[in-house]
Amino acid sequence: AQSVTQLGSHVSVSEGALVLLRCNYSSSVPPYLFWYVQYPNQGLQLLLKYTSAATLVKGINGFEAEFKKSETSFHLTKPSAHMSDAAEYFCAVSSRLGGSQGNLIFGKGTKLSVKP
Amino acid sequence: EPEVTQTPSHQVTQMGQEVILRCVPISNHLYFYWYRQILGQKVEFLVSFYNNEISEKSEIFDDQFSVERPDGSNFTLKIRSTKLEDSAMYFCASTGVHNEQFFGPGTRLTVL
């Protein structure tokens, strides 16, 4: 079975600092990987996705993630945090090996706080 | 930009009552999903639907749950006899070409 582990349920950074949110996945075949953001009382918005093309994926709002097969990781980064980045971030993996149209398996989420 | 819509945004019901949560997926999408998120917990898969039938379901999706696409546009989740533990945010999603699931804003279900 596939799974996702997000290290750190809560990350706090200062405005302008680097954001690093960690995600490790479990799979014997490179799956589709996703990062979603959830603002308070809102639904899930896709930030970026890895679909076995480029290993460095750029998303919206200045976020990017790098797929590292050797480390089974897909960490999310942003060079400079903004107050509006405060939200909960979920890493997800597709359940179908090879990634075609499978349901998503989510990590527990990481709540990002940004201090002024 | 096309989006997934869900109604109602908040549903309050008494334990044992039936509820129907409605979703309108993006029009050219073919795969549809329901997820739920109990307060403070992670998002959990309930069921996926393709070609007018369930393609996959989780352990959570027991006989109390059913899904339907009654008219080619709406996608509904029915809970026959709600329990307190069904209180959660329910998200509908639909999938485009590259397994990119677009989520609706959710329906908050409160069972009293």
Tab-separated table of C-alpha atoms in Angstrom:
chain	number	residue	atom	x	y	z
A	1	ALA	CA	0.000	0.000	0.000
A	2	GLN	CA	1.160	3.511	-0.691
A	3	SER	CA	1.543	6.052	2.051
A	4	VAL	CA	2.755	9.553	2.680
A	5	THR	CA	4.541	10.883	5.734
A	6	GLN	CA	4.773	14.565	6.453
A	7	LEU	CA	7.407	15.419	9.011
A	8	GLY	CA	6.331	18.168	11.361
A	9	SER	CA	2.685	18.897	12.032
A	10	HIS	CA	3.493	22.555	12.568
A	11	VAL	CA	6.215	24.702	11.007
A	12	SER	CA	6.776	28.329	11.909
A	13	VAL	CA	8.940	30.699	9.869
A	14	SER	CA	9.545	34.420	9.754
A	15	GLU	CA	8.325	36.481	6.843
A	16	GLY	CA	11.007	36.423	4.148
A	17	ALA	CA	12.572	33.199	5.393
A	18	LEU	CA	12.847	29.929	3.516
A	19	VAL	CA	9.890	27.593	3.725
A	20	LEU	CA	10.642	23.863	3.760
A	21	LEU	CA	7.841	21.360	4.246
A	22	ARG	CA	8.859	17.725	4.204
A	23	CYS	CA	7.095	14.829	2.555
A	24	ASN	CA	8.240	11.247	2.116
A	25	TYR	CA	6.287	8.657	0.230
A	26	SER	CA	6.220	4.927	0.182
A	27	SER	CA	5.982	3.212	-3.178
A	28	SER	CA	7.971	0.736	-5.205
A	29	VAL	CA	7.170	2.605	-8.423
A	30	PRO	CA	7.340	6.400	-8.857
A	31	PRO	CA	3.786	7.560	-8.386
A	32	TYR	CA	2.049	10.830	-9.065
A	33	LEU	CA	2.743	13.218	-6.190
A	34	PHE	CA	0.889	16.359	-5.232
A	35	TRP	CA	0.962	19.244	-2.830
A	36	TYR	CA	-2.315	20.870	-1.847
A	37	VAL	CA	-2.911	23.943	0.288
A	38	GLN	CA	-5.917	24.504	2.513
A	39	TYR	CA	-6.674	27.949	3.845
A	40	PRO	CA	-8.912	28.200	6.909
A	41	ASN	CA	-12.496	27.159	6.197
A	42	GLN	CA	-11.735	26.526	2.538
A	43	GLY	CA	-11.258	23.548	0.270
A	44	LEU	CA	-8.071	22.079	-1.126
A	45	GLN	CA	-6.184	23.940	-3.814
A	46	LEU	CA	-3.549	22.245	-5.930
A	47	LEU	CA	-0.124	23.858	-5.564
A	48	LEU	CA	1.849	21.561	-7.823
A	49	LYS	CA	2.147	18.020	-9.078
A	50	TYR	CA	4.806	15.550	-10.135
A	51	THR	CA	3.842	13.306	-13.025
A	52	SER	CA	7.174	11.630	-13.890
A	53	ALA	CA	8.422	14.432	-16.125
A	54	ALA	CA	10.828	16.995	-14.653
A	55	THR	CA	11.951	16.185	-11.122
A	56	LEU	CA	11.864	19.848	-10.102
A	57	VAL	CA	8.291	21.003	-10.244
A	58	LYS	CA	7.237	24.616	-10.054
A	59	GLY	CA	3.817	25.494	-8.747
A	60	ILE	CA	1.704	28.473	-7.951
A	61	ASN	CA	2.526	31.232	-5.458
A	62	GLY	CA	6.282	30.724	-5.827
A	63	PHE	CA	6.336	27.181	-4.437
A	64	GLU	CA	8.353	24.352	-5.915
A	65	ALA	CA	9.086	20.748	-5.024
A	66	GLU	CA	11.779	18.313	-5.997
A	67	PHE	CA	11.150	14.633	-6.553
A	68	LYS	CA	14.077	12.581	-5.244
A	69	LYS	CA	13.664	8.919	-5.984
A	70	SER	CA	16.731	7.873	-3.957
A	71	GLU	CA	15.266	9.545	-0.864
A	72	THR	CA	11.591	8.828	-1.679
A	73	SER	CA	10.983	12.483	-0.938
A	74	PHE	CA	8.960	15.304	-2.414
A	75	HIS	CA	9.693	18.292	-0.185
A	76	LEU	CA	7.963	21.613	-0.777
A	77	THR	CA	9.987	24.830	-0.703
A	78	LYS	CA	9.565	28.538	-1.168
A	79	PRO	CA	12.570	30.893	-0.998
A	80	SER	CA	10.795	33.699	0.841
A	81	ALA	CA	7.709	33.273	3.003
A	82	HIS	CA	4.850	35.709	2.845
A	83	MET	CA	2.182	36.238	5.467
A	84	SER	CA	-0.425	34.979	3.004
A	85	ASP	CA	1.324	31.574	2.908
A	86	ALA	CA	-0.023	30.747	6.361
A	87	ALA	CA	-2.203	27.691	5.773
A	88	GLU	CA	-2.186	23.936	6.040
A	89	TYR	CA	-0.280	21.996	3.406
A	90	PHE	CA	-0.984	18.437	2.398
A	91	CYS	CA	1.220	16.092	0.456
A	92	ALA	CA	-0.622	13.379	-1.454
A	93	VAL	CA	0.201	10.360	-3.560
A	94	SER	CA	-1.904	8.620	-6.133
A	95	SER	CA	-2.936	5.141	-5.109
A	96	ARG	CA	-2.516	3.598	-8.530
A	97	LEU	CA	0.997	2.512	-9.270
A	98	GLY	CA	1.849	4.442	-12.368
A	99	GLY	CA	-0.574	7.082	-11.193
A	100	SER	CA	-3.433	6.825	-13.632
A	101	GLN	CA	-6.689	8.172	-12.186
A	102	GLY	CA	-6.253	6.701	-8.747
A	103	ASN	CA	-7.619	8.137	-5.559
A	104	LEU	CA	-5.320	10.334	-3.492
A	105	ILE	CA	-3.736	9.254	-0.248
A	106	PHE	CA	-3.009	12.251	1.911
A	107	GLY	CA	-0.472	12.927	4.587
A	108	LYS	CA	-1.566	14.332	7.926
A	109	GLY	CA	-0.773	17.857	6.878
A	110	THR	CA	1.641	20.543	8.029
A	111	LYS	CA	0.334	23.798	9.376
A	112	LEU	CA	2.554	26.686	8.318
A	113	SER	CA	2.667	29.815	10.439
A	114	VAL	CA	4.421	32.951	9.217
A	115	LYS	CA	5.624	35.474	11.770
A	116	PRO	CA	5.975	39.142	10.848
B	1	GLU	CA	-12.009	28.986	-14.937
B	2	PRO	CA	-14.116	25.859	-14.420
B	3	GLU	CA	-14.528	24.709	-10.847
B	4	VAL	CA	-16.162	22.029	-8.768
B	5	THR	CA	-19.134	23.286	-6.793
B	6	GLN	CA	-20.788	21.755	-3.753
B	7	THR	CA	-24.082	22.366	-1.990
B	8	PRO	CA	-24.958	23.031	0.717
B	9	SER	CA	-21.923	24.626	2.312
B	10	HIS	CA	-23.140	23.569	5.743
B	11	GLN	CA	-25.662	20.881	6.643
B	12	VAL	CA	-26.941	20.264	10.144
B	13	THR	CA	-28.924	17.104	10.777
B	14	GLN	CA	-30.163	14.930	13.587
B	15	MET	CA	-28.616	11.540	14.217
B	16	GLY	CA	-30.399	8.845	12.239
B	17	GLN	CA	-31.546	11.180	9.496
B	18	GLU	CA	-30.637	10.816	5.840
B	19	VAL	CA	-28.559	13.485	4.143
B	20	ILE	CA	-27.641	14.064	0.525
B	21	LEU	CA	-24.586	16.086	-0.331
B	22	ARG	CA	-24.440	17.482	-3.834
B	23	CYS	CA	-21.562	18.195	-6.157
B	24	VAL	CA	-21.277	19.494	-9.684
B	25	PRO	CA	-17.942	18.326	-11.113
B	26	ILE	CA	-16.097	20.070	-13.913
B	27	SER	CA	-18.030	19.362	-17.069
B	28	ASN	CA	-15.516	17.394	-19.156
B	29	HIS	CA	-14.146	15.334	-16.270
B	30	LEU	CA	-14.872	11.636	-16.133
B	31	TYR	CA	-13.689	10.515	-12.690
B	32	PHE	CA	-15.364	11.705	-9.521
B	33	TYR	CA	-14.445	11.302	-5.889
B	34	TRP	CA	-15.681	11.907	-2.379
B	35	TYR	CA	-13.307	12.535	0.495
B	36	ARG	CA	-13.938	13.535	4.058
B	37	GLN	CA	-11.955	15.385	6.675
B	38	ILE	CA	-12.905	15.010	10.303
B	39	LEU	CA	-11.995	18.137	12.234
B	40	GLY	CA	-8.275	18.225	12.933
B	41	GLN	CA	-7.541	15.057	10.988
B	42	LYS	CA	-6.272	14.249	7.535
B	43	VAL	CA	-8.290	14.049	4.380
B	44	GLU	CA	-9.549	10.501	3.786
B	45	PHE	CA	-10.706	8.891	0.574
B	46	LEU	CA	-14.260	7.562	0.549
B	47	VAL	CA	-15.140	6.521	-2.973
B	48	SER	CA	-14.357	7.002	-6.641
B	49	PHE	CA	-16.848	6.820	-9.480
B	50	TYR	CA	-16.373	6.276	-13.180
B	51	ASN	CA	-18.689	5.368	-16.012
B	52	ASN	CA	-21.710	5.373	-13.714
B	53	GLU	CA	-20.331	2.933	-11.224
B	54	ILE	CA	-18.095	2.816	-8.182
B	55	SER	CA	-14.518	2.087	-9.207
B	56	GLU	CA	-12.977	2.072	-5.760
B	57	LYS	CA	-14.105	2.545	-2.178
B	58	SER	CA	-12.463	2.668	1.216
B	59	GLU	CA	-13.345	0.847	4.421
B	60	ILE	CA	-15.150	3.972	5.575
B	61	PHE	CA	-17.635	3.707	2.720
B	62	ASP	CA	-19.964	1.143	4.253
B	63	ASP	CA	-23.589	0.302	3.494
B	64	GLN	CA	-24.750	3.586	4.982
B	65	PHE	CA	-23.148	5.448	2.087
B	66	SER	CA	-24.132	5.564	-1.558
B	67	VAL	CA	-23.231	7.682	-4.563
B	68	GLU	CA	-25.120	8.551	-7.669
B	69	ARG	CA	-24.818	10.628	-10.792
B	70	PRO	CA	-28.508	11.049	-11.469
B	71	ASP	CA	-28.551	13.468	-14.366
B	72	GLY	CA	-25.122	13.683	-15.992
B	73	SER	CA	-24.091	16.790	-14.102
B	74	ASN	CA	-24.716	16.289	-10.372
B	75	PHE	CA	-22.759	13.791	-8.303
B	76	THR	CA	-24.316	13.012	-4.949
B	77	LEU	CA	-23.252	11.344	-1.727
B	78	LYS	CA	-26.055	9.957	0.421
B	79	ILE	CA	-25.701	8.930	4.025
B	80	ARG	CA	-28.768	6.885	4.959
B	81	SER	CA	-28.742	7.079	8.732
B	82	THR	CA	-26.255	9.587	10.017
B	83	LYS	CA	-24.155	8.971	13.097
B	84	LEU	CA	-22.375	11.472	15.297
B	85	GLU	CA	-19.043	10.316	13.875
B	86	ASP	CA	-20.165	11.266	10.360
B	87	SER	CA	-19.654	14.899	11.309
B	88	ALA	CA	-16.905	16.105	9.001
B	89	MET	CA	-16.113	18.225	5.994
B	90	TYR	CA	-16.963	16.332	2.828
B	91	PHE	CA	-15.074	17.190	-0.330
B	92	CYS	CA	-16.009	16.293	-3.855
B	93	ALA	CA	-13.304	16.133	-6.515
B	94	SER	CA	-13.131	15.448	-10.208
B	95	THR	CA	-10.206	14.481	-12.359
B	96	GLY	CA	-8.885	15.840	-15.593
B	97	VAL	CA	-6.373	14.396	-18.008
B	98	HIS	CA	-3.299	14.145	-15.780
B	99	ASN	CA	-4.818	12.797	-12.585
B	100	GLU	CA	-5.019	16.343	-11.279
B	101	GLN	CA	-7.932	16.291	-8.902
B	102	PHE	CA	-9.850	19.514	-8.558
B	103	PHE	CA	-11.609	19.837	-5.231
B	104	GLY	CA	-14.805	21.600	-4.381
B	105	PRO	CA	-15.058	23.938	-1.379
B	106	GLY	CA	-16.615	21.226	0.762
B	107	THR	CA	-19.800	20.672	2.715
B	108	ARG	CA	-19.537	20.808	6.471
B	109	LEU	CA	-21.836	18.150	7.909
B	110	THR	CA	-22.793	18.458	11.551
B	111	VAL	CA	-24.700	15.564	13.099
B	112	LEU	CA	-26.408	16.359	16.393
